[in-house]
XYZ file of C-alpha atoms in Angstrom:
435
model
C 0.000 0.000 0.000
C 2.733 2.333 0.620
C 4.432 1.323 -2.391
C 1.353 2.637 -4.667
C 0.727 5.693 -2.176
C 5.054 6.073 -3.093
C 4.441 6.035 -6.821
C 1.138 8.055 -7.086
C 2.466 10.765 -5.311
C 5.830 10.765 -7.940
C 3.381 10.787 -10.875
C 1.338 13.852 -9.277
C 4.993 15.461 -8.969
C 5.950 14.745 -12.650
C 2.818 16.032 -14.076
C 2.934 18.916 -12.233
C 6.101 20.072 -12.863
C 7.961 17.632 -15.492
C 5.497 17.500 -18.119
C 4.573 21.416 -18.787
C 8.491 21.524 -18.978
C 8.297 18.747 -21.715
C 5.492 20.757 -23.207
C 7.749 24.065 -23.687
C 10.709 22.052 -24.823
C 8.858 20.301 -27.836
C 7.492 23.658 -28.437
C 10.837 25.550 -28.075
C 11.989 24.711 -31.615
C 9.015 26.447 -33.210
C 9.320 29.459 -31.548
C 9.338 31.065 -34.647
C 6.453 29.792 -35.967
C 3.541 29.369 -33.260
C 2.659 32.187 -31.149
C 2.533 32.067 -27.074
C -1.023 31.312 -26.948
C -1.147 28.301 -28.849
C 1.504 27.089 -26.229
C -0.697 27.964 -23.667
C -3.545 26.198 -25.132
C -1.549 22.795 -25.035
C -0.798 23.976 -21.838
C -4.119 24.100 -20.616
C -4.749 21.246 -22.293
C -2.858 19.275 -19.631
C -4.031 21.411 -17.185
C -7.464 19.747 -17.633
C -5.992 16.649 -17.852
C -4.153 16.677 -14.566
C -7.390 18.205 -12.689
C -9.364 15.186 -13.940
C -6.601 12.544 -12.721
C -5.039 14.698 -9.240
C -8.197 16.747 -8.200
C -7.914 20.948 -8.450
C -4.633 21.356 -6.148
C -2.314 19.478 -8.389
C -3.970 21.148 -11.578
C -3.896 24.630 -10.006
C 0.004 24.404 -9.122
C 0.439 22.761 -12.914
C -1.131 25.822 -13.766
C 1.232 28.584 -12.164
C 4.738 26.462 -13.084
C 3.372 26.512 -17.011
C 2.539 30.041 -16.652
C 6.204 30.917 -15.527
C 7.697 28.350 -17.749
C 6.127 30.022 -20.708
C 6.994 33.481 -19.342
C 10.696 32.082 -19.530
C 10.721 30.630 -22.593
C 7.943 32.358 -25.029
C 7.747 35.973 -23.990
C 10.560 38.635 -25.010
C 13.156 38.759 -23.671
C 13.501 35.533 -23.115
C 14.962 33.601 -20.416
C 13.878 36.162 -17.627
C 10.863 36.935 -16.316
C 10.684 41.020 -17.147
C 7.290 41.451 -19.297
C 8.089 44.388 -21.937
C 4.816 44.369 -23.489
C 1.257 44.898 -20.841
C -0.769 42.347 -23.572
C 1.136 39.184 -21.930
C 0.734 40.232 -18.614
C -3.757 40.133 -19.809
C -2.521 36.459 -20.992
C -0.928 35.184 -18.110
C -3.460 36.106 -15.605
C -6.332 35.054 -17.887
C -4.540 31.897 -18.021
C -4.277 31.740 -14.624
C -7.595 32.242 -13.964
C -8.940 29.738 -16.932
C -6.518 27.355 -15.354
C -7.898 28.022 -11.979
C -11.521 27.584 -13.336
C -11.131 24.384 -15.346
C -9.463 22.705 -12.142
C -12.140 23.476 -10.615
C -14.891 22.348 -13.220
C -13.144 19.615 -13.704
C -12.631 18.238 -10.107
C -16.289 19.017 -9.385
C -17.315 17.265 -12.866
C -15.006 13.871 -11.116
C -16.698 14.499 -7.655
C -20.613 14.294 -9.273
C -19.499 11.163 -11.812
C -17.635 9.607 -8.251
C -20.986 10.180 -6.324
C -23.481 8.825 -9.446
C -20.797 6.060 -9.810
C -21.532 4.996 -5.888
C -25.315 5.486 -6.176
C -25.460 3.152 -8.789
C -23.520 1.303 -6.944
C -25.759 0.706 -4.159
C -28.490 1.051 -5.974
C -27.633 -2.190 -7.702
C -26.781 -3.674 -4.386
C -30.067 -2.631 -3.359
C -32.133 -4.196 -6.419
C -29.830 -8.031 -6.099
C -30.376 -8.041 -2.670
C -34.334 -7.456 -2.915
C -34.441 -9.495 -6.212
C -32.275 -12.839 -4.499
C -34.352 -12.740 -0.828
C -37.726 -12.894 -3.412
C -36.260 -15.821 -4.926
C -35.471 -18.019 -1.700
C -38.101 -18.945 0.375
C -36.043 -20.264 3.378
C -34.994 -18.071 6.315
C -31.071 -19.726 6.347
C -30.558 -19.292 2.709
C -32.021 -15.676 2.408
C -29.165 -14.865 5.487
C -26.435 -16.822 3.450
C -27.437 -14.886 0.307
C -27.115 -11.485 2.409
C -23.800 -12.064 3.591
C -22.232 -13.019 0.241
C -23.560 -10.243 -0.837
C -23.112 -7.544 1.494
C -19.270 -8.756 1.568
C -19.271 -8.861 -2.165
C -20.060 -5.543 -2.710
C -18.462 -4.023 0.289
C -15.146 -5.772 -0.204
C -15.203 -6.949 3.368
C -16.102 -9.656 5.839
C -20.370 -9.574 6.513
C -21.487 -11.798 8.844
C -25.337 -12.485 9.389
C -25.768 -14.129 12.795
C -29.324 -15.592 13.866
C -30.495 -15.691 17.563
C -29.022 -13.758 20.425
C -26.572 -10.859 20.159
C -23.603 -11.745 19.175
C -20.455 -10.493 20.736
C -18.283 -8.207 18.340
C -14.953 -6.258 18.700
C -14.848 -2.502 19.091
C -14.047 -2.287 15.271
C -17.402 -3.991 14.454
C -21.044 -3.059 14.126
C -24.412 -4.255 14.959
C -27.125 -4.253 12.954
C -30.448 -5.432 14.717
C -32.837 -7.389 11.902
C -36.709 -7.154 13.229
C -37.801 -5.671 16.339
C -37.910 -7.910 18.457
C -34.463 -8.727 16.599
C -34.504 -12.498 15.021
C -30.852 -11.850 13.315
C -27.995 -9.085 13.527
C -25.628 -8.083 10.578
C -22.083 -8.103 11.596
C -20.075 -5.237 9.373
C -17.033 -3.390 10.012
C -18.011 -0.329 11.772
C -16.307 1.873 8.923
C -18.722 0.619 6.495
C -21.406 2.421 8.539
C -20.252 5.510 7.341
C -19.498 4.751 3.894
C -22.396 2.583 2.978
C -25.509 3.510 4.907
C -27.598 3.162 2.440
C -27.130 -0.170 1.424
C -26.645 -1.731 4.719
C -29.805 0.011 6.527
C -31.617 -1.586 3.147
C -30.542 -4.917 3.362
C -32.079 -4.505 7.494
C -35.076 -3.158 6.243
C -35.372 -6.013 3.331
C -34.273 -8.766 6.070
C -36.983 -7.536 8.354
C -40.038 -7.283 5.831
C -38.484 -10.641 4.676
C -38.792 -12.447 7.699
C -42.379 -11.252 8.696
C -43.436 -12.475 5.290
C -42.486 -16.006 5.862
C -44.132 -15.699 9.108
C -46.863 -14.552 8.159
C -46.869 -17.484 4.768
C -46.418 -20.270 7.448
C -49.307 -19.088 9.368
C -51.531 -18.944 6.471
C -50.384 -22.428 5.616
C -51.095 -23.242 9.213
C -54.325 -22.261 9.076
C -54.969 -23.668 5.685
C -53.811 -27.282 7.029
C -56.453 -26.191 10.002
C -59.098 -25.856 7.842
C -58.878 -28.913 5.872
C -58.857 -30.819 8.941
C -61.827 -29.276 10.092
C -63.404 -30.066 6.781
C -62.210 -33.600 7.056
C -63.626 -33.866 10.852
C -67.327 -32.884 9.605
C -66.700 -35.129 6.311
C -66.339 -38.102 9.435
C -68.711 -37.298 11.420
C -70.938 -37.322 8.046
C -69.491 -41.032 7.574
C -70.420 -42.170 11.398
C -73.881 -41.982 10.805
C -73.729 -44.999 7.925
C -70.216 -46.631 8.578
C -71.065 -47.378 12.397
C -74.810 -47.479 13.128
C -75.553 -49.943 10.457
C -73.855 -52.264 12.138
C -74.930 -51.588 15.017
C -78.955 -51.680 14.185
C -78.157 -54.921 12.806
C -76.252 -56.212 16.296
C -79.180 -54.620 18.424
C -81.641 -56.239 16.224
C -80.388 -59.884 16.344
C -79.611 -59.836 19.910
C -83.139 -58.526 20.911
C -84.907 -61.485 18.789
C -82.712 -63.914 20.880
C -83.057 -61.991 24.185
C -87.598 -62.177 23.427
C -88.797 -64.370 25.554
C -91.929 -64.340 23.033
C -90.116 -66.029 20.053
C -89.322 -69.319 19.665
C -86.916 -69.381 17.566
C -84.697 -72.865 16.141
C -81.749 -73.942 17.120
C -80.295 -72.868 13.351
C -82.543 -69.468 13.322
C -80.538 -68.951 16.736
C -77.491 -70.381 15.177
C -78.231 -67.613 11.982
C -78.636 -64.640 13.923
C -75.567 -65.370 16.180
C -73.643 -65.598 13.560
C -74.794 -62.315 11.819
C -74.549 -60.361 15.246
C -70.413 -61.966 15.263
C -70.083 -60.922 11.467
C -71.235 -57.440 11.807
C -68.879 -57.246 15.321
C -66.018 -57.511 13.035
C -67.404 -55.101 11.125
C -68.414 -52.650 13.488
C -64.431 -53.519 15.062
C -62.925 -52.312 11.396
C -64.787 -49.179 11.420
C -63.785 -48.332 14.924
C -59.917 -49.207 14.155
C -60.074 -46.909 11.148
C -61.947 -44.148 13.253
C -58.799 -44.332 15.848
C -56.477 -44.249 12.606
C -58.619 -41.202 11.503
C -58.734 -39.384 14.582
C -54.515 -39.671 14.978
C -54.472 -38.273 11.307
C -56.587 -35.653 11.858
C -55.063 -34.610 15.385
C -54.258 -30.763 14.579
C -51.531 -30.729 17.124
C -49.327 -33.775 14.923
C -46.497 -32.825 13.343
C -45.608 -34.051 10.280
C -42.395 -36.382 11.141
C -40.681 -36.438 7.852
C -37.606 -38.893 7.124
C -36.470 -40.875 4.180
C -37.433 -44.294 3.258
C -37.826 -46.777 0.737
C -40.789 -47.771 -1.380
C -40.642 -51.084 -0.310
C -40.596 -50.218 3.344
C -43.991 -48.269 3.012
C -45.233 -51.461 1.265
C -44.538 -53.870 3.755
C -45.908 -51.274 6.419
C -48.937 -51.233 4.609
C -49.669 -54.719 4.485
C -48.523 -56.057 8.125
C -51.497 -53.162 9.260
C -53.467 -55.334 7.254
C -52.391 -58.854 8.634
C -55.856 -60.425 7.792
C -55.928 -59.489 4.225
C -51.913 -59.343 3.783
C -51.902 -62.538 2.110
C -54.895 -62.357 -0.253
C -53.405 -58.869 -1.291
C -49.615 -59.854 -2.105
C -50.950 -62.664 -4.352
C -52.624 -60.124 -6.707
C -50.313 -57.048 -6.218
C -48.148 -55.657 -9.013
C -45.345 -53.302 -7.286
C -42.948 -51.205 -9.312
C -38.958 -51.220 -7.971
C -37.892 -50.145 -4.894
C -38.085 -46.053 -4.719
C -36.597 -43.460 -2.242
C -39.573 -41.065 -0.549
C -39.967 -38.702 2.076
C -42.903 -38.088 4.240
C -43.995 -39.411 7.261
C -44.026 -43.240 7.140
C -46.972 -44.104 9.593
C -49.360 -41.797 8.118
C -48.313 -42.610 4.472
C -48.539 -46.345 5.807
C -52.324 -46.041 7.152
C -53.070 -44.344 4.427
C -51.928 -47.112 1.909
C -53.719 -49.643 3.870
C -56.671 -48.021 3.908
C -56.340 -47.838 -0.649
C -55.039 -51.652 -0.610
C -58.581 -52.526 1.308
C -60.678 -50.735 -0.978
C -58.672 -51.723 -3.847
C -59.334 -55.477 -2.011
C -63.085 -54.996 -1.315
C -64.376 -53.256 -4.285
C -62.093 -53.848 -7.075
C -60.864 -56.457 -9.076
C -57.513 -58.141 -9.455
C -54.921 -57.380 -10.570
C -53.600 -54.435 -8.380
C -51.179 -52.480 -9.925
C -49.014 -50.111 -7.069
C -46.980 -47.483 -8.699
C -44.322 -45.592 -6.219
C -42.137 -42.982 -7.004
C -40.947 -39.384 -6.935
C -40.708 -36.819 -9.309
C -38.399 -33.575 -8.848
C -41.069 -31.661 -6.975
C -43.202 -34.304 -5.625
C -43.802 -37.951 -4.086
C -46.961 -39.771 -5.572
C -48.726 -43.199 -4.981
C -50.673 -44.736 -7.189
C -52.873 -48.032 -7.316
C -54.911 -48.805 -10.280
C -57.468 -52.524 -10.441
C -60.388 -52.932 -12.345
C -63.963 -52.931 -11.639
C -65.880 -55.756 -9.714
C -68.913 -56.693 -12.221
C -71.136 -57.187 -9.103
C -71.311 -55.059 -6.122
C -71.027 -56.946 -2.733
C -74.268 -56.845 -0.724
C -72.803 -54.934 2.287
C -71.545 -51.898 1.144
C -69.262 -49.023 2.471
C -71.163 -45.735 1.028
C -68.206 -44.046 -0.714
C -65.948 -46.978 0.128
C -66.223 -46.064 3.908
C -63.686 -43.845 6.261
C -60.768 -45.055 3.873
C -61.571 -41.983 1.411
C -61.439 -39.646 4.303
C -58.263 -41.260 6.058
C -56.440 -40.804 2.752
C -57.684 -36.930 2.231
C -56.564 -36.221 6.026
C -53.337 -37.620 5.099
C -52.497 -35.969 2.226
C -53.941 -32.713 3.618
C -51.559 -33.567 6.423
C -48.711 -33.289 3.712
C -49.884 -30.168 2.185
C -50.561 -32.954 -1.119
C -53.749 -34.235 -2.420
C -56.002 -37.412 -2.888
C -57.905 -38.125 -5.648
C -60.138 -41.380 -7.263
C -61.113 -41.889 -10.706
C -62.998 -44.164 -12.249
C -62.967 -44.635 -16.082
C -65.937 -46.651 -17.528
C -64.466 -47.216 -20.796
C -61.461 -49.606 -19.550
C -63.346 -50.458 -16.044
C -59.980 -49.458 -14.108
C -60.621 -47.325 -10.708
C -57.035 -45.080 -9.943
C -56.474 -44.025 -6.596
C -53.360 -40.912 -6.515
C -51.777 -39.656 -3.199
C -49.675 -36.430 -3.874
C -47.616 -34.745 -1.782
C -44.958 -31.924 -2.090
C -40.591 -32.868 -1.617
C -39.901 -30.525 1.252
């Protein structure tokens, strides 16, 4: 640093009193033929140059050594400094003072480009750093993005430090981002001087930031609320059918064999037992997929997500379906193993429930397609359609339809079934977002 400080200050020497000495020596041997002013033209010619390079001092001091040089050298009798004739002593002072006034024009002219070169400088700054946090919608990458920046264009060290206050040295600066403050910008405290502008921005932009993505995950929280209230009243809809059909049926067997009045057979009695036992196990199916409803729909769960294979939710899927396990593997058409990511117990019941369906109102085969696309996770299980319905139906194939919505709302996805007459092929799709 010294080294260029050493050699700047030589240059500002040479052009200030070298080079209008050079000028009146190339000039010397046409003394004859050009006339003082047009030596003082070239003169002032580097005059303006030197003000534009050296600021208004240097060009002002350039000024008075070319007016004496030229005096020595241009104006009779030469070689001394006696003025004979009053019209050069109009020249030199008009020099002079044009010198004196383009040094100043000029430096002024440098100052105003210097300070429109800065503002568009931070301006700039301004318009990445607004344009970049827009683009990320994570907290940790928007404050990763700021510091790059901030040190980019600053040319020092930024640090962007979440949580407490951090401590700093006495040549550092806080900046608080928020109030209460969620983050603080580390700078060197010399920067607050120099770049206000930009760094009181980028506290402002942090802090409007942040409160948006609060504000986003809020919505989204009550979004997710909603659903889940929709999908309680869509269950409570289901309860009336799904449980007290069985139940009528229970209550009336049981009172024919509890009447004292009817005399029934030993295989009427035999009959009616036996329906009461069937529509138990009925009446125990629906209230194991109520519980599995109820712990999708809790609105205090939290989504546990980890990675796992295809074949892992598979195999969960069937051992919560121990019963019908066997009759579904024999008939099931799975894809290769996959990498997910979700939350496996959900995604599990919710499988289950479409295998059952699948199982108890479609048609072998059952074709189970897994996989994951760059943006989301999908499940899909495609059979075709059973030519004759079963007698004892599940209006709207029962609580599965509304386990599978609460788990997909669950995952911010959605659940859809279509049917397509033509083929006879019923497709049930779970979506859900890659966080």
């Amino acid at each position: 640093m010294a080294k260029l400080w050493t050699l700047r200050y030589v240059q500002e020497l040479a052009g200030t009193f070298l080079l209008p000495l050079v000028i009146i020596l190339l000039c010397l041997p046409l003394r004859d033929w050009i006339s003082p002013t047009d030596v003082a033209m070239l003169q002032l010619l580097w005059v303006a140059w030197q003000a534009q390079q050296y600021g208004w001092r240097w060009a002002s001091l350039t000024t008075l050594v070319s007016v004496l040089v030229l005096n020595w050298c241009f104006v009779p009798p030469y070689y001394t400094f006696d003025v004979h004739d009053a019209s050069f002593l109009i020249s030199f002072v008009v020099m002079v003072l044009l010198g004196l006034l383009i040094s100043l024009l000029s430096d002024r002219s440098k100052q105003q480009v210097k300070r429109l070169r800065y503002a568009m400088s931070q301006t700039r700054g301004m318009y990445m750093l607004a344009k970049g946090l827009g683009q990320r919608q994570d907290w940790q990458k928007q404050c990763a993005y700021t510091a790059k920046l901030l040190s980019r264009r600053l040319g020092a060290s930024v640090q962007l430090v979440a949580g407490p206050q951090p401590q700093v040295t006495t040549e550092q600066a806080l900046l608080a981002v928020g109030a209460p403050a969620v983050a603080w910008i580390v700078v060197p405290e010399c920067f607050l001087s120099s770049h206000p502008t930009l760094l009181h921005t980028a506290q402002s932009l942090l802090a409007q930031s942040y409160a948006r993505l609060e504000l986003s995950e809020k919505a989204q929280q009550d979004r997710v609320k909603a659903q889940l209230e929709q999908q309680k009243a869509m269950l409570l809809r289901s309860l009336s059918h799904d449980l007290r059909t069985p139940l009528a049926t229970i209550m009336g067997a049981s009172s024919m064999l509890a009447d004292p009045q009817l005399q029934l057979s030993t295989e009427q009695r035999q009959q009616q037992a036996q329906n009461i036992y069937q529509q138990s196990q009925i009446l125990n199916q629906h209230f194991e997929k109520v519980l599995e409803l109820s712990k999708a729909q809790l609105s205090t769960h939290r989504i546990q997500h980890c990675d796992f294979s295809s074949d892992d939710l598979v195999a969960g899927a069937l051992a919560r379906r121990g019963d019908q396990a066997a009759e579904l593997s024999t008939y099931l058409i799975c894809n290769a193993a996959t990498p997910l990511k979700g939350d496996l117990e959900l995604l599990e019941i919710a499988l289950a429930n479409m295998l059952e369906n699948a199982l108890r109102y479609g048609a072998a085969p059952f074709e189970l397609t897994i996989g994951q696309t760059a943006s989301h996770c999908f499940v899909r299980l495609s059979n075709g359609l059973k030519s004759v319905a079963p007698a004892a139906r599940d209006k709207g194939h029962g609580l599965g339809l509304n386990i599978c919505q609460a788990v997909a709302a669950l995952h911010q996805g959605k659940f859809e079934l279509h049917t397509d007459s033509a083929s006879e092929k019923v497709t049930a799709v779970l979506e859900w977002p890659l966080c």
